[in-house]
mmCIF file of C-alpha atoms and ligand atoms in Angstrom:
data_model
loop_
_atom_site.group_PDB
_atom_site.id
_atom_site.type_symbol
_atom_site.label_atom_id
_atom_site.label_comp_id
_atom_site.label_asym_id
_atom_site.label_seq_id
_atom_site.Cartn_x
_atom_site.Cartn_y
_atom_site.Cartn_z
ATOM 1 C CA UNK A 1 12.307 -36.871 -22.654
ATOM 2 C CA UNK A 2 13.207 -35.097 -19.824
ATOM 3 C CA UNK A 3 12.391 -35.530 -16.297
ATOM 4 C CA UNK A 4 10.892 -32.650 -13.665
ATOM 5 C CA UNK A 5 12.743 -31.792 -11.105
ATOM 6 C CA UNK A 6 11.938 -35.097 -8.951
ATOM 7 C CA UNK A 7 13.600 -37.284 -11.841
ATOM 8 C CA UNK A 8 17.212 -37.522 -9.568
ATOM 9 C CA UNK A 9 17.976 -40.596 -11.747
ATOM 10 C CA UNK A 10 17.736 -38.261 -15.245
ATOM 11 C CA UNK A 11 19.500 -35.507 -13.651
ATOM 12 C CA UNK A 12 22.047 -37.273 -11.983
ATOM 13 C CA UNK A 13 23.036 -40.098 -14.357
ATOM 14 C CA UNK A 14 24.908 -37.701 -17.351
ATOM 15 C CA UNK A 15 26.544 -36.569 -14.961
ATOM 16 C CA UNK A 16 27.764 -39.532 -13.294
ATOM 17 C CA UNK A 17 28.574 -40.835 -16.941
ATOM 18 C CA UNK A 18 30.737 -37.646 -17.789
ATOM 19 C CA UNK A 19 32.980 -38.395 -14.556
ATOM 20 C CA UNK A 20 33.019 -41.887 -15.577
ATOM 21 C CA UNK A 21 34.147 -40.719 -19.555
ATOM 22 C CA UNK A 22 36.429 -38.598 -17.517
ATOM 23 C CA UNK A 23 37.837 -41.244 -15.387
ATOM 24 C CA UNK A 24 38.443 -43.613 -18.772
ATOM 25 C CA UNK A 25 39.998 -40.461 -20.590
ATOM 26 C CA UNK A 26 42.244 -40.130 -17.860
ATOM 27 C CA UNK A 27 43.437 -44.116 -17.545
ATOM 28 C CA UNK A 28 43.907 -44.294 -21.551
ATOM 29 C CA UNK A 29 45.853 -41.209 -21.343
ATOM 30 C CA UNK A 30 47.855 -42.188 -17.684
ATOM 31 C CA UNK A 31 49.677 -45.110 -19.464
ATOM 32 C CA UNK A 32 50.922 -43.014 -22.276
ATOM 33 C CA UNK A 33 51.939 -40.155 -19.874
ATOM 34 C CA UNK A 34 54.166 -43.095 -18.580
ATOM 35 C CA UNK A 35 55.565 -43.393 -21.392
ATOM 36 C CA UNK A 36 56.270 -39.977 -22.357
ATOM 37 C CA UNK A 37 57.786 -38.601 -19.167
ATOM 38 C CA UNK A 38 55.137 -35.922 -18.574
ATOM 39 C CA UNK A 39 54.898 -36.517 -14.467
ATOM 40 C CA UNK A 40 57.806 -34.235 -12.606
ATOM 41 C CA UNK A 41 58.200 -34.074 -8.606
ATOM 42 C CA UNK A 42 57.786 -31.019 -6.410
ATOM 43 C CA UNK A 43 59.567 -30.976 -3.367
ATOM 44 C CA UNK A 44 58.181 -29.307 -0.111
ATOM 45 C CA UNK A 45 60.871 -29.034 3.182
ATOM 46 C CA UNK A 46 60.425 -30.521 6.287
ATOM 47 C CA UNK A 47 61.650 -28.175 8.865
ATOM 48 C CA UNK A 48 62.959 -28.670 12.306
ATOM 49 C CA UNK A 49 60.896 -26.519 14.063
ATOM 50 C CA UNK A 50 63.203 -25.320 17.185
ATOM 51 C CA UNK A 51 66.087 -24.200 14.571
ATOM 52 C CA UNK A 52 63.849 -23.543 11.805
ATOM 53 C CA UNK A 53 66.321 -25.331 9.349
ATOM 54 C CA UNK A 54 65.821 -27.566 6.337
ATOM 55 C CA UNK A 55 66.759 -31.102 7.351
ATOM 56 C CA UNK A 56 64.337 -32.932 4.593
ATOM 57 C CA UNK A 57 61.738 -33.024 1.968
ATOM 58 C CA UNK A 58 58.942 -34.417 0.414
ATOM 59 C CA UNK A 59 58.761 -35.839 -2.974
ATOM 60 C CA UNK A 60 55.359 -35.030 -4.320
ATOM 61 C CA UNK A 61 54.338 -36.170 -8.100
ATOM 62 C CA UNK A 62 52.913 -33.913 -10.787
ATOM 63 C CA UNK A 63 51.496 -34.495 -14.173
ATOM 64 C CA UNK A 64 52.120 -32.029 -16.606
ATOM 65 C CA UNK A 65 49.327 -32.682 -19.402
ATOM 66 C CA UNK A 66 49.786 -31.057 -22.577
ATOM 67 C CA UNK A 67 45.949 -29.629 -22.952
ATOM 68 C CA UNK A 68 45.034 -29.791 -19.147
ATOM 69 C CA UNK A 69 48.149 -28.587 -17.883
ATOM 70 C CA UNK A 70 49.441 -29.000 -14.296
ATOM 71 C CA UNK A 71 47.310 -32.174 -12.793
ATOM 72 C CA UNK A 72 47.485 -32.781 -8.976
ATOM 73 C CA UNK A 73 48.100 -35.956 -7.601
ATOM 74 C CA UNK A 74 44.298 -36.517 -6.081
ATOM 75 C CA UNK A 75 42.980 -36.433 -9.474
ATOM 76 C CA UNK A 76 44.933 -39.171 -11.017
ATOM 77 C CA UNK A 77 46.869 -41.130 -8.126
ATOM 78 C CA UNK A 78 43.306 -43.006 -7.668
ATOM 79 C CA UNK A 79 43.017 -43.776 -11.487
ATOM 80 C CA UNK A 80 46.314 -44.966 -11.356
ATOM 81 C CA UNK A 81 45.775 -47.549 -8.657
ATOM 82 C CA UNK A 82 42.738 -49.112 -9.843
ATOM 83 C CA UNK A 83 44.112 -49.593 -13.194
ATOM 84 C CA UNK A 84 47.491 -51.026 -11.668
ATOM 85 C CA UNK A 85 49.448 -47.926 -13.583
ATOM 86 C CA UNK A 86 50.643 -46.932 -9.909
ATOM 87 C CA UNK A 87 53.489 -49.648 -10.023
ATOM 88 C CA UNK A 88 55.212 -48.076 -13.202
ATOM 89 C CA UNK A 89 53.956 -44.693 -12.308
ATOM 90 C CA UNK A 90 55.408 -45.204 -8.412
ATOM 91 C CA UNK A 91 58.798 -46.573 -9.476
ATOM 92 C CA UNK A 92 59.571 -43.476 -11.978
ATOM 93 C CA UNK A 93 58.835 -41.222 -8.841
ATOM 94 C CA UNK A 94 61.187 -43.397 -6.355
ATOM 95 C CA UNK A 95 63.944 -43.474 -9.107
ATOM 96 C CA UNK A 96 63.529 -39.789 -9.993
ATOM 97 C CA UNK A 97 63.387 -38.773 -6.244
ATOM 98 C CA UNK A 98 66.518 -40.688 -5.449
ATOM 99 C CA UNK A 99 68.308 -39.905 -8.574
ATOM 100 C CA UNK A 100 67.531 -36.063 -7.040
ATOM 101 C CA UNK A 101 68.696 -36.042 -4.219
ATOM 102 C CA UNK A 102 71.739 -37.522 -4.899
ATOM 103 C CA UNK A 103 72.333 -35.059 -7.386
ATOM 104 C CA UNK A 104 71.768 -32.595 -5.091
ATOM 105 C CA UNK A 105 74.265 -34.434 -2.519
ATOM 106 C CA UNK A 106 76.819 -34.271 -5.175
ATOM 107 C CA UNK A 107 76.138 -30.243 -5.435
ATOM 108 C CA UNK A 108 77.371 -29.624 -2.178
ATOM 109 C CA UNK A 109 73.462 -29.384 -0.409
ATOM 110 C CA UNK A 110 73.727 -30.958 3.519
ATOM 111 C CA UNK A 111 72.568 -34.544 3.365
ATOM 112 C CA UNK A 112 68.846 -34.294 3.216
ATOM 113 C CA UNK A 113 66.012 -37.075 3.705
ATOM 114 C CA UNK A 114 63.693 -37.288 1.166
ATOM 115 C CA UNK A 115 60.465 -38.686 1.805
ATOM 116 C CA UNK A 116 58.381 -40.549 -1.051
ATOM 117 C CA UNK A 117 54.983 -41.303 -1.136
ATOM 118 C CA UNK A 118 54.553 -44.936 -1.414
ATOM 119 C CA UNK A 119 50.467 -46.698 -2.107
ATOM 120 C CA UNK A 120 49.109 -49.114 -0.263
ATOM 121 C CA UNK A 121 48.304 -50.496 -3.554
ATOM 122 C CA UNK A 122 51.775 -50.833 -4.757
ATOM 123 C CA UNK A 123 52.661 -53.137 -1.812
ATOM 124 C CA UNK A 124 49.679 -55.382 -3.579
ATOM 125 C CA UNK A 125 50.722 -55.366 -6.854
ATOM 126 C CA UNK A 126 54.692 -55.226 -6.901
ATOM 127 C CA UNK A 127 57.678 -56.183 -5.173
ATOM 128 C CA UNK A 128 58.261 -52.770 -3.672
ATOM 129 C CA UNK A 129 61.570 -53.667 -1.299
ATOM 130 C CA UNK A 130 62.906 -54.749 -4.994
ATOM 131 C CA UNK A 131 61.826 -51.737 -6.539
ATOM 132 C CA UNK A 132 63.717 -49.302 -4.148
ATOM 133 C CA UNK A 133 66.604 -51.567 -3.460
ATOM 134 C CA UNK A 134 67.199 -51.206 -7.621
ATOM 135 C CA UNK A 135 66.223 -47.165 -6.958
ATOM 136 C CA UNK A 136 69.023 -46.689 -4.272
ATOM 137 C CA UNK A 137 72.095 -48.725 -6.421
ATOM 138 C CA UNK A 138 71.565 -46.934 -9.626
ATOM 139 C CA UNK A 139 71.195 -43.639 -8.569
ATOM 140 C CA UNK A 140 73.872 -44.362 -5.801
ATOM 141 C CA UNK A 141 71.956 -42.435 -2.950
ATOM 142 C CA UNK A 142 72.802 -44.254 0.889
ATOM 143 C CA UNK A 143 69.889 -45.830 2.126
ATOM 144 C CA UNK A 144 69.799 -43.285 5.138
ATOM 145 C CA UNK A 145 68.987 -40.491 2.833
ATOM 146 C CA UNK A 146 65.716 -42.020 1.603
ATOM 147 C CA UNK A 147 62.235 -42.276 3.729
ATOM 148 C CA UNK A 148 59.185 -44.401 2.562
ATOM 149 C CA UNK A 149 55.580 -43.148 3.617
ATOM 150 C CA UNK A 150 52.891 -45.073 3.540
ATOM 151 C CA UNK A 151 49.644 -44.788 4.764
ATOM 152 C CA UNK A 152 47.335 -47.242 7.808
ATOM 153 C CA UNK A 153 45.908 -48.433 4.667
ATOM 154 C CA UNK A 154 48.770 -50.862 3.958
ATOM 155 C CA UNK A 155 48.240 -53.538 6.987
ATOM 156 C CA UNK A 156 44.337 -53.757 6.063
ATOM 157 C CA UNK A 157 45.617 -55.339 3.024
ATOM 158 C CA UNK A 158 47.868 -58.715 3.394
ATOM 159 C CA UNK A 159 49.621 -58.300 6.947
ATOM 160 C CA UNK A 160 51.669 -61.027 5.985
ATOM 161 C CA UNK A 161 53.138 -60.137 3.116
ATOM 162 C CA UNK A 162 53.188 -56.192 4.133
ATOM 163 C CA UNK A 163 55.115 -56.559 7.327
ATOM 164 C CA UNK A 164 58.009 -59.050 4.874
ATOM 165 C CA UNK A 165 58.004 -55.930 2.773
ATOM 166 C CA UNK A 166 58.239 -53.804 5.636
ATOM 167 C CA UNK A 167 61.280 -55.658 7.558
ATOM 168 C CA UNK A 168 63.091 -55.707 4.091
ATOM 169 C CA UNK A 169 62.723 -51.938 3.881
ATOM 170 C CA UNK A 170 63.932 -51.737 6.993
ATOM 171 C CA UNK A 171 66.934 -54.194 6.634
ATOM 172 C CA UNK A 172 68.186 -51.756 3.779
ATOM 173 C CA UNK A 173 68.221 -48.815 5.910
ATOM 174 C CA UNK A 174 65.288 -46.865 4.464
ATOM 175 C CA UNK A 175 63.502 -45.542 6.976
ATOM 176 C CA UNK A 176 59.733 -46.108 7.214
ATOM 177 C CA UNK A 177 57.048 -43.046 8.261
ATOM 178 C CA UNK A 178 52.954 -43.318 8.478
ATOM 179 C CA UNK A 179 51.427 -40.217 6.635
ATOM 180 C CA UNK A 180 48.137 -39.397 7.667
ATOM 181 C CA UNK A 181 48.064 -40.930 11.139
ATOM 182 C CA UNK A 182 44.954 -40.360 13.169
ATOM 183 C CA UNK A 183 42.498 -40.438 9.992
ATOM 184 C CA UNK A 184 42.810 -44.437 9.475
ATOM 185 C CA UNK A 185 41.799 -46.677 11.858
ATOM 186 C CA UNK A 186 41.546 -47.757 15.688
ATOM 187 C CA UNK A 187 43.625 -49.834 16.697
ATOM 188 C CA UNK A 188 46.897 -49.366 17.982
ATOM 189 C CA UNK A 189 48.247 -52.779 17.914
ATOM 190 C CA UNK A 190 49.596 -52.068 14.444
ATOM 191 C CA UNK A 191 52.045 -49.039 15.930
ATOM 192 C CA UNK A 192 54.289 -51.855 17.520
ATOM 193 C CA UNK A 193 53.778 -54.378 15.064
ATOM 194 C CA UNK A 194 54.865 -52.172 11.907
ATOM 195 C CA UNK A 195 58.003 -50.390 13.580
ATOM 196 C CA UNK A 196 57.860 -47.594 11.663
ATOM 197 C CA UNK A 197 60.284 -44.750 13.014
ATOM 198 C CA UNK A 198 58.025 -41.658 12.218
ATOM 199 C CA UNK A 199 54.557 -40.204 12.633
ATOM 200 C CA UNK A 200 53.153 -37.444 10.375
ATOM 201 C CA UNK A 201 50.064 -36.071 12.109
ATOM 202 C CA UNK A 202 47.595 -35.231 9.604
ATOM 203 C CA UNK A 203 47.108 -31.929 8.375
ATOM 204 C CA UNK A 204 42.837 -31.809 9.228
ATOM 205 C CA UNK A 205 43.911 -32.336 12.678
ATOM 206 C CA UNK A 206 45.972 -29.057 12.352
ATOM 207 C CA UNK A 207 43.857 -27.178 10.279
ATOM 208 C CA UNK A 208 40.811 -27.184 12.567
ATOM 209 C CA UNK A 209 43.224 -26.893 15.949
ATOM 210 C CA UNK A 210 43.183 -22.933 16.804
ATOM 211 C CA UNK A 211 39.061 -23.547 16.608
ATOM 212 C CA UNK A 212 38.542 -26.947 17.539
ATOM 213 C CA UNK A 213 39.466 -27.960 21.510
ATOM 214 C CA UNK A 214 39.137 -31.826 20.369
ATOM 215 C CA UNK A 215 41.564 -31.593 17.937
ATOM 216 C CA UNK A 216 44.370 -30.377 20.006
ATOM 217 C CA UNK A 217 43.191 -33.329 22.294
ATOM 218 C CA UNK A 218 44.286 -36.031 19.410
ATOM 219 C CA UNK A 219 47.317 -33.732 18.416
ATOM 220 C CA UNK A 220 48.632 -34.237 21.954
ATOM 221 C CA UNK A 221 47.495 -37.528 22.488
ATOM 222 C CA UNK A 222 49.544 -38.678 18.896
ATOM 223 C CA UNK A 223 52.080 -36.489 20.162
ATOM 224 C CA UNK A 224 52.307 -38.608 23.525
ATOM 225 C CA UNK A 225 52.142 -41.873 21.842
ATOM 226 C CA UNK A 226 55.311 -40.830 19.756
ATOM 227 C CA UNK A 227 56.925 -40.198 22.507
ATOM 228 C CA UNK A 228 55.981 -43.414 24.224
ATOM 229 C CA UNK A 229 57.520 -45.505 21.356
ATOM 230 C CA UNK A 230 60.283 -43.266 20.560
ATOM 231 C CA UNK A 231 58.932 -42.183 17.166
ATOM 232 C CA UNK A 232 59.906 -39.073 15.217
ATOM 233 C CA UNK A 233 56.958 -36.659 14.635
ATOM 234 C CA UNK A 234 56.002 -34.155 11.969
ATOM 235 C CA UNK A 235 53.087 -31.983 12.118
ATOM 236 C CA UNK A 236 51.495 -31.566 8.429
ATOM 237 C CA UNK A 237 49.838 -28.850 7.209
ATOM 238 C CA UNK A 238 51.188 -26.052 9.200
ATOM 239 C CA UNK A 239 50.219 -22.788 8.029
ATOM 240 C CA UNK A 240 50.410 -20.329 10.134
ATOM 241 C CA UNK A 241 52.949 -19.084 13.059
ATOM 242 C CA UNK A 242 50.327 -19.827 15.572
ATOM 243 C CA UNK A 243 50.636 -23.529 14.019
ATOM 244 C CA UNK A 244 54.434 -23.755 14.426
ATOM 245 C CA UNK A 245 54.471 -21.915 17.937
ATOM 246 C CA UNK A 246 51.757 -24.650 19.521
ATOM 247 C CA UNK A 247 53.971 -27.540 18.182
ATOM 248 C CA UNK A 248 56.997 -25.979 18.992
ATOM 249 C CA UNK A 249 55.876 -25.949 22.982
ATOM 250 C CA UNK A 250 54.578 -29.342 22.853
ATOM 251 C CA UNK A 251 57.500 -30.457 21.898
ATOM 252 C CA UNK A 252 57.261 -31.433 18.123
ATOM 253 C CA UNK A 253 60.530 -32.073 16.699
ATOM 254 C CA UNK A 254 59.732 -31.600 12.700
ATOM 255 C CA UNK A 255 56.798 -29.534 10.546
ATOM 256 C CA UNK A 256 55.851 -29.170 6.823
ATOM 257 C CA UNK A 257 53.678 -27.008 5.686
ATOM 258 C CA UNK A 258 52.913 -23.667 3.601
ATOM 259 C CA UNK A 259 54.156 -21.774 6.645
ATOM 260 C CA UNK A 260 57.629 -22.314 6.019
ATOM 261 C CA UNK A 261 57.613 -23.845 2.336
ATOM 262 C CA UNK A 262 55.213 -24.621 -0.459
ATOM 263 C CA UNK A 263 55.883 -27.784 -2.698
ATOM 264 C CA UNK A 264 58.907 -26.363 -4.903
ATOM 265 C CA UNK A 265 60.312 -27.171 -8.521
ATOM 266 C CA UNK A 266 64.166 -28.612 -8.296
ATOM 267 C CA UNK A 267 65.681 -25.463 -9.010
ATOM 268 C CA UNK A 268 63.375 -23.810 -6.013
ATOM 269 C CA UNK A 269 64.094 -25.760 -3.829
ATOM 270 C CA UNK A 270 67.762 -25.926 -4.105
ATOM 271 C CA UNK A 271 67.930 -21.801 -3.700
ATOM 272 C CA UNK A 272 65.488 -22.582 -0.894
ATOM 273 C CA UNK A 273 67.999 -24.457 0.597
ATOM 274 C CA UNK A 274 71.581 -22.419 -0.224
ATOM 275 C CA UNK A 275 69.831 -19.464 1.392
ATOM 276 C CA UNK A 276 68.861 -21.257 4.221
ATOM 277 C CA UNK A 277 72.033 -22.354 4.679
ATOM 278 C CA UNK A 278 73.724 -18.928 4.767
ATOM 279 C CA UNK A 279 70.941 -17.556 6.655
HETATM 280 P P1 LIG B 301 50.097 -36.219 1.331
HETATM 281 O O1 LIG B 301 51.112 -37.285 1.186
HETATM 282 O O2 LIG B 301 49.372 -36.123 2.626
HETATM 283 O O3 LIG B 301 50.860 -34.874 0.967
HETATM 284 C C1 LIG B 301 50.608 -33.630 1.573
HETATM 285 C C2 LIG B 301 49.721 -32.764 0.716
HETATM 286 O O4 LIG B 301 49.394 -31.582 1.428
HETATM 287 C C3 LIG B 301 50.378 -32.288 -0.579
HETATM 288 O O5 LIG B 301 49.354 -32.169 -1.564
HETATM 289 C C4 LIG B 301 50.889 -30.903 -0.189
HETATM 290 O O6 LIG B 301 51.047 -30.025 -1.281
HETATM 291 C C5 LIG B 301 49.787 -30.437 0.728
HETATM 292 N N1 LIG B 301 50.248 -29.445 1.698
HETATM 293 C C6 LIG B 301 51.470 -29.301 2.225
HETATM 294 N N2 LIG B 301 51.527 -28.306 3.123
HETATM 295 C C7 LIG B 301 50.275 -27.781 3.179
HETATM 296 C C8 LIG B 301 49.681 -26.706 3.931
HETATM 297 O O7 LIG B 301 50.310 -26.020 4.733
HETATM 298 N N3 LIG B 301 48.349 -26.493 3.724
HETATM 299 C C9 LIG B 301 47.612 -27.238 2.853
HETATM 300 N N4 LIG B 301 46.325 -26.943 2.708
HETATM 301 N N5 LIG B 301 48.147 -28.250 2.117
HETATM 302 C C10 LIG B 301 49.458 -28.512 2.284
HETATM 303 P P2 LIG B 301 49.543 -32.767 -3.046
HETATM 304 O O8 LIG B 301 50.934 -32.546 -3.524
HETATM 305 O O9 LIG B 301 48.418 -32.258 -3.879
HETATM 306 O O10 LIG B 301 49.378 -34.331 -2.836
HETATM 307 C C11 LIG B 301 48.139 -34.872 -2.438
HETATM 308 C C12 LIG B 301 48.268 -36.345 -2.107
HETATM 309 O O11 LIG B 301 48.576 -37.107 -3.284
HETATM 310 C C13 LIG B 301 49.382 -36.659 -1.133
HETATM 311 O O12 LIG B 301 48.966 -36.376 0.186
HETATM 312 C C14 LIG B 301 49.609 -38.125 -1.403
HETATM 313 O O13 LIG B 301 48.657 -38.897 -0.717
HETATM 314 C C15 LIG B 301 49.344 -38.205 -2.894
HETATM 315 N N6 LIG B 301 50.637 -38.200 -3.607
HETATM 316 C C16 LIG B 301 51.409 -37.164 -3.978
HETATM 317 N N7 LIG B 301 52.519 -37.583 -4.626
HETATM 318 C C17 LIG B 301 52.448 -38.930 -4.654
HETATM 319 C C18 LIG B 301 53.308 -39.961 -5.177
HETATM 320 O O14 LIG B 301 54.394 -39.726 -5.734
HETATM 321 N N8 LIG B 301 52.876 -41.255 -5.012
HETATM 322 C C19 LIG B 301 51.712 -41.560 -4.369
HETATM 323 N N9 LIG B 301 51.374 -42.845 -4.241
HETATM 324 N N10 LIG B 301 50.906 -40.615 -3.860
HETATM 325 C C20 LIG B 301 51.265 -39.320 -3.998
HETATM 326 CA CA1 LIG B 302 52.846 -37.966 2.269
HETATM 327 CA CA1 LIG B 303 49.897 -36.566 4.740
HETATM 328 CA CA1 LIG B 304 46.836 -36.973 2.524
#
């Protein structure tokens, strides 16, 4: 029997259970996507804002599900790292990202960084500096050309074991970058104690900037921190030419964002780059 309109529990619960069914569907079907190769990478540029040129990208995962059809990565990255699918799931994108960009290194493109998501999660559950050491030797791309993001998230976990996962990242010669700073938490402390060489301010901080006075207050005050340790900085989300022009005269070395480049497919994204290069 059904409930009036003050029975929450009645009309919330099949609801809730649908999300759950949707949740299991999605696990059950996660491992054999695995298996079937039906995740490919987009890859958006980073841009040096004062020149405007191309000097990176990001690697960002897709699922391509053969009913649903293109799946973005909020709707199943979270599946996949309750269920522990993230480790085989994150080492196909590191191998696939690295096997790229050499390939595109071997075409003639400048050396470019690419940048690839890495969870918190996976640092629990894997050996991740063995995982990308094995990434870099058999696709044969130099360390140099290879950056790991991760989020605060990762030192909330097992310091210990992060920061020995973290130094042998380092000692390879990947370089290390914290996505989404300013949304995590507090305390600084960690800033010294990871020695990551890059900041990427987060994009809400951006978005809301033109309206929102307190929001170019944290921009500038990440902005001065970077500076403080000698970090590298990006500014996310950039949409607009307002965006770029407001980091550009504060001093903001490197941007992403729809403003200069969507996530692209391979192909895209190596015209994106040619032209940009005879430009
Ligand atoms: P993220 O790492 O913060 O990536 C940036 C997200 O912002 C991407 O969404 C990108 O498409 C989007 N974006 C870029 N420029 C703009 C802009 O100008 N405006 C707006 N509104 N959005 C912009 P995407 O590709 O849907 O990825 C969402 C999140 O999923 C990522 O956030 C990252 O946390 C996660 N993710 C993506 N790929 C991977 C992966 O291979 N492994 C892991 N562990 N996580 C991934
Ligand atoms: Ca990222
Ligand atoms: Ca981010
Ligand atoms: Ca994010």
């Amino acid at each position: 029997k059904r409930r009036g309109a003050g029975g929450g529990v009645s009309v919330y619960a099949p609801r809730m259970s649908e999300q759950q069914q949707e949740r299991k569907a999605i696990r059950g079907e996660l491992r054999r996507a695995i298996e079937n190769r039906q995740f490919s990478l987009v890859y958006q540029p980073k841009i040096d804002i004062a020149s405007g040129r191309c000097v990176g990208m990001e690697a960002l995962v897709r699922w391509d599900h053969p009913q649903r059809g293109r799946i973005r990565p909020d709707q199943f990255i979270p599946v996949a790292e309750r269920s522990g699918l993230i480790a085989p799931l994150g080492e196909w994108v590191m191998r696939e990202a690295c096997r790229q960009n050499r390939a595109w290194l071997d075409a003639g493109l400048p050396p470019l960084k690419v940048a690839v998501n890495v969870s918190a999660v996976q640092f629990l559950c894997q050996d991740v500096v063995e995982m990308v050491a094995r990434a870099l030797r058999e696709s044969g791309l130099p360390a140099r050309h290879l950056e790991v993001e991760i989020t605060e998230s990762v030192i909330m976990t097992d310091a210990a074991k992060v920061m020995r996962m973290l130094d042998g990242l380092r000692d390879l010669g990947v370089s290390l970058a914290i996505d989404d700073f300013g949304t995590g938490y507090s305390s600084l402390s960690y800033l010294k104690r990871l020695r990551v060489h890059c900041l990427k301010i987060d994009q809400s901080f951006v978005r809301e900037m033109l309206r929102n006075d307190e929001d170019v207050r944290i921009t500038r005050a990440i902005l001065n921190i970077a500076r403080d340790f000698g970090l590298e900085v990006v500014a996310e989300g950039i949409e607009t030419a307002d965006h770029a022009a407001f980091f550009k005269a504060e001093g903001c070395h490197l941007g992403q964002g729809y403003f200069w480049g969507k996530p692209m497919e391979p192909a895209d994204f190596h015209g994106y780059v040619s032209r940009d290069l005879a430009a």
